[in-house]
Amino acid sequence: MSDQEKAAKRAQWEEINRAKAAAKQREQGTPDNLEPRASVTQKQFQAIRGSRDLLPPDTALWNHVEQTAREVFGTFGFGEVRTPVIESTELFARSIGGETDVVSKEMYTFPDELDFFRQNLRTISEAMQDEGRLNRYLNLVVVFSERLKDALNANRLPQTETNLDVSQQLADLSSEALGRWNNGKTKPDPEWQNLLGRAETLVWDFDLGDKESLRPEGTAGTCRAYIEHNMQQLPQPVKLYYMGPMFRRERPQKGRYRQFYQIGAEVLGGADAPAIDAELIEMLMTFFGKCGLQGTELSINSIGHSRDNCRRGYVALLRTELEKVKDKLGADSQRRIETNPLRVLDSKLEHEQSVIEKLPRIGDHLCDDCKTHHAAVKHELELRGVVYRENWRLVRGLDYYMRTTFEITAPGLGSQNAVCGGGRYDGLVELLGGPPTKGIGFAIGEDRLILSLEESGKGAAPQGRDVYIAWMGERAYATAIRAAKDLRNADFSVELPPTELKFGKALERASKLGSRFALILGDNEVADGQWTLKTLRDGSQQKLTEQALLEYLRKL
Ligand code: HAM
């Protein structure tokens, strides 16, 4: 091998190693010891669009709401389920529906790293332009082939016959390509075109398995968990609740975020008794009542089930009627006539309202079973004193619903005023591969609930400390540490300044923190065993022994 050839080979391997190192670093993230480069101007990071920080004292209200949910749901026999925020994309597509906005437009789905690689392998015509680009393309093929093999060996990809075969063919092809390159064939030519073409076809034959998405809602994950953990073996129905972040890439506005929080509940089991629907709604209204949320409005509807003599028949009729008034509808509604005519009923566009009001109503086209079920749900709600409004246009935006649907609005939220949505979804568990199961549930938009509570003046009062310990001197410090421990053990919130402060300064800080009391500990107090407790609201002071102090505070 000539010196020139050796140099070319070395350069080639260096390039491959660089590509491998870069891929590895992408996988592992930036090392902790990487100093920011001096030339990079310091960037001010901000929470990304549609997400936000929740800070104290606001988080006190969030905690209060969540605690109230735990307590109220507990009294109705619900237990908490915590499912991952990331699930298989297919789970959401199958349950929520591939055509829905949530799945087709709003999900955060991660492109698989290998998928990313193979997108880059589509640039054959570019690779055929010069030696440098050919070299880069070749590197990609080699690295892709190795990572594929690693992923297969580590069981991170489906070990199907095709995948194993493709992986082997790709490995053979990359060594053939390297051999060619090492033999000095470094210029684009028809044979390279042929070789790279084969590589490109091969990578697309590979099944990279399921993609993953951030959850846009909690029902699908809960049903997956119900199936995965054989919960049908438990006494039925299984009543579960959850709370946590959900993700939808929507246009952010008041009450609408890309990371938002839901508090949800699901009842899963063999029965679809109307009392289950009504009790779930009763629980929801009890919860809102306990939170102090006023001015809520509950709307209910039944969208029947998907048979020709029920919803399917109605949808066909609706489509025909919508075609007749197509010209009077906006572009979105026109498109929905084909894709999902029921969603036209959801439209908030002013000029469409009079058209929609004249359309046939689903209530008149339900089958007898669904009609009876709906009437019984309403009766059960009345038995429980739950006030509702019927809304025949309430169809909901997720595909899994059948029969009962409901929504609750709250004041102070502007156009995004739905604070909760829910409904029945019998058959969803079966659709996901589980046993025939009935289901009903709801999800509260926690951000909106908090917003509405704050707007109505029900936000939590800023939380101050109960006791600020103003200490001076080494002996007093030791006593202060002990006093802080005892007070905290007795559930008081205590601020113990970490360094000595003059009493004047300490009292100033205590006021700023909104503390109720300042416990003053200096040499005299420690020597006499008589501690000074100052009430910051009115400035009054009293002397108390350690024991008497605890008793005094406990009685307040
Ligand atoms: P959903 O109607 O899509 O239903 O969402 C429920 C609630 O979550 C909405 O009423 C709203 O308060 C809140 N929400 C939705 N998107 C956002 C957003 N981008 N920003 C802030 N809040 C939002 C479901 O998610 C179903 N899984 C409910 C369910 C459970 N049905 C049966 N079981």
PDB file of C-alpha atoms and ligand atoms in Angstrom, residues 217 219 242 248 250 255-257 260 262 266 396 398 400-401 418-423 425 441-443 445 448, ligand 1:
ATOM      1  CA  GLU A 217     -53.859  12.085  28.189  1.00  0.00           C
ATOM      2  CA  THR A 219     -56.947   7.030  29.817  1.00  0.00           C
ATOM      3  CA  TYR A 242     -54.163   9.692  38.523  1.00  0.00           C
ATOM      4  CA  ARG A 248     -49.998  18.321  23.553  1.00  0.00           C
ATOM      5  CA  GLU A 250     -51.276  23.042  20.755  1.00  0.00           C
ATOM      6  CA  GLY A 255     -55.692  28.021  29.950  1.00  0.00           C
ATOM      7  CA  ARG A 256     -54.003  26.089  27.142  1.00  0.00           C
ATOM      8  CA  TYR A 257     -50.474  24.800  27.543  1.00  0.00           C
ATOM      9  CA  PHE A 260     -50.483  20.791  31.312  1.00  0.00           C
ATOM     10  CA  GLN A 262     -54.700  16.529  34.609  1.00  0.00           C
ATOM     11  CA  GLU A 266     -61.351   5.769  35.484  1.00  0.00           C
ATOM     12  CA  ARG A 396     -65.903  15.125  22.536  1.00  0.00           C
ATOM     13  CA  LEU A 398     -61.383  11.555  21.229  1.00  0.00           C
ATOM     14  CA  TYR A 400     -62.970   6.046  22.218  1.00  0.00           C
ATOM     15  CA  TYR A 401     -66.210   7.449  23.611  1.00  0.00           C
ATOM     16  CA  ALA A 418     -63.808  23.355  29.849  1.00  0.00           C
ATOM     17  CA  VAL A 419     -62.351  22.431  33.196  1.00  0.00           C
ATOM     18  CA  CYS A 420     -63.179  18.743  32.845  1.00  0.00           C
ATOM     19  CA  GLY A 421     -64.199  16.280  30.173  1.00  0.00           C
ATOM     20  CA  GLY A 422     -65.093  12.642  30.248  1.00  0.00           C
ATOM     21  CA  GLY A 423     -67.303   9.826  29.168  1.00  0.00           C
ATOM     22  CA  TYR A 425     -65.579   4.036  26.605  1.00  0.00           C
ATOM     23  CA  GLY A 441     -63.781   8.225  33.322  1.00  0.00           C
ATOM     24  CA  PHE A 442     -62.947  11.904  33.304  1.00  0.00           C
ATOM     25  CA  ALA A 443     -59.977  14.223  33.380  1.00  0.00           C
ATOM     26  CA  GLY A 445     -57.585  20.256  33.586  1.00  0.00           C
ATOM     27  CA  ARG A 448     -57.686  25.583  34.413  1.00  0.00           C
TER      28      ARG A 448
HETATM   29  P1  HAM B   1     -59.862  16.012  27.212  1.00  0.00           P
HETATM   30  O1  HAM B   1     -61.187  16.674  27.040  1.00  0.00           O
HETATM   31  O2  HAM B   1     -58.968  15.960  26.038  1.00  0.00           O
HETATM   32  O3  HAM B   1     -60.165  14.560  27.759  1.00  0.00           O
HETATM   33  O4  HAM B   1     -59.082  16.723  28.391  1.00  0.00           O
HETATM   34  C1  HAM B   1     -59.668  16.859  29.658  1.00  0.00           C
HETATM   35  C2  HAM B   1     -59.385  18.244  30.215  1.00  0.00           C
HETATM   36  O5  HAM B   1     -57.980  18.498  30.196  1.00  0.00           O
HETATM   37  C3  HAM B   1     -59.961  19.377  29.393  1.00  0.00           C
HETATM   38  O6  HAM B   1     -61.322  19.591  29.721  1.00  0.00           O
HETATM   39  C4  HAM B   1     -59.097  20.538  29.840  1.00  0.00           C
HETATM   40  O7  HAM B   1     -59.558  21.055  31.075  1.00  0.00           O
HETATM   41  C5  HAM B   1     -57.758  19.883  30.064  1.00  0.00           C
HETATM   42  N1  HAM B   1     -56.866  20.142  28.909  1.00  0.00           N
HETATM   43  C6  HAM B   1     -56.826  19.497  27.723  1.00  0.00           C
HETATM   44  N2  HAM B   1     -55.875  20.026  26.934  1.00  0.00           N
HETATM   45  C7  HAM B   1     -55.296  21.028  27.629  1.00  0.00           C
HETATM   46  C8  HAM B   1     -54.239  21.959  27.366  1.00  0.00           C
HETATM   47  N3  HAM B   1     -53.566  21.959  26.219  1.00  0.00           N
HETATM   48  N4  HAM B   1     -53.918  22.854  28.344  1.00  0.00           N
HETATM   49  C9  HAM B   1     -54.576  22.867  29.520  1.00  0.00           C
HETATM   50  N5  HAM B   1     -55.561  22.007  29.824  1.00  0.00           N
HETATM   51  C10 HAM B   1     -55.931  21.106  28.899  1.00  0.00           C
HETATM   52  C11 HAM B   1     -59.196  13.664  28.075  1.00  0.00           C
HETATM   53  O8  HAM B   1     -58.019  13.927  28.168  1.00  0.00           O
HETATM   54  C12 HAM B   1     -59.761  12.309  28.430  1.00  0.00           C
HETATM   55  N6  HAM B   1     -58.644  11.389  28.692  1.00  0.00           N
HETATM   56  C13 HAM B   1     -60.679  12.392  29.633  1.00  0.00           C
HETATM   57  C14 HAM B   1     -61.236  11.066  30.006  1.00  0.00           C
HETATM   58  C15 HAM B   1     -60.795  10.253  30.991  1.00  0.00           C
HETATM   59  N7  HAM B   1     -62.236  10.457  29.413  1.00  0.00           N
HETATM   60  C16 HAM B   1     -62.441   9.279  29.984  1.00  0.00           C
HETATM   61  N8  HAM B   1     -61.562   9.147  30.957  1.00  0.00           N
END
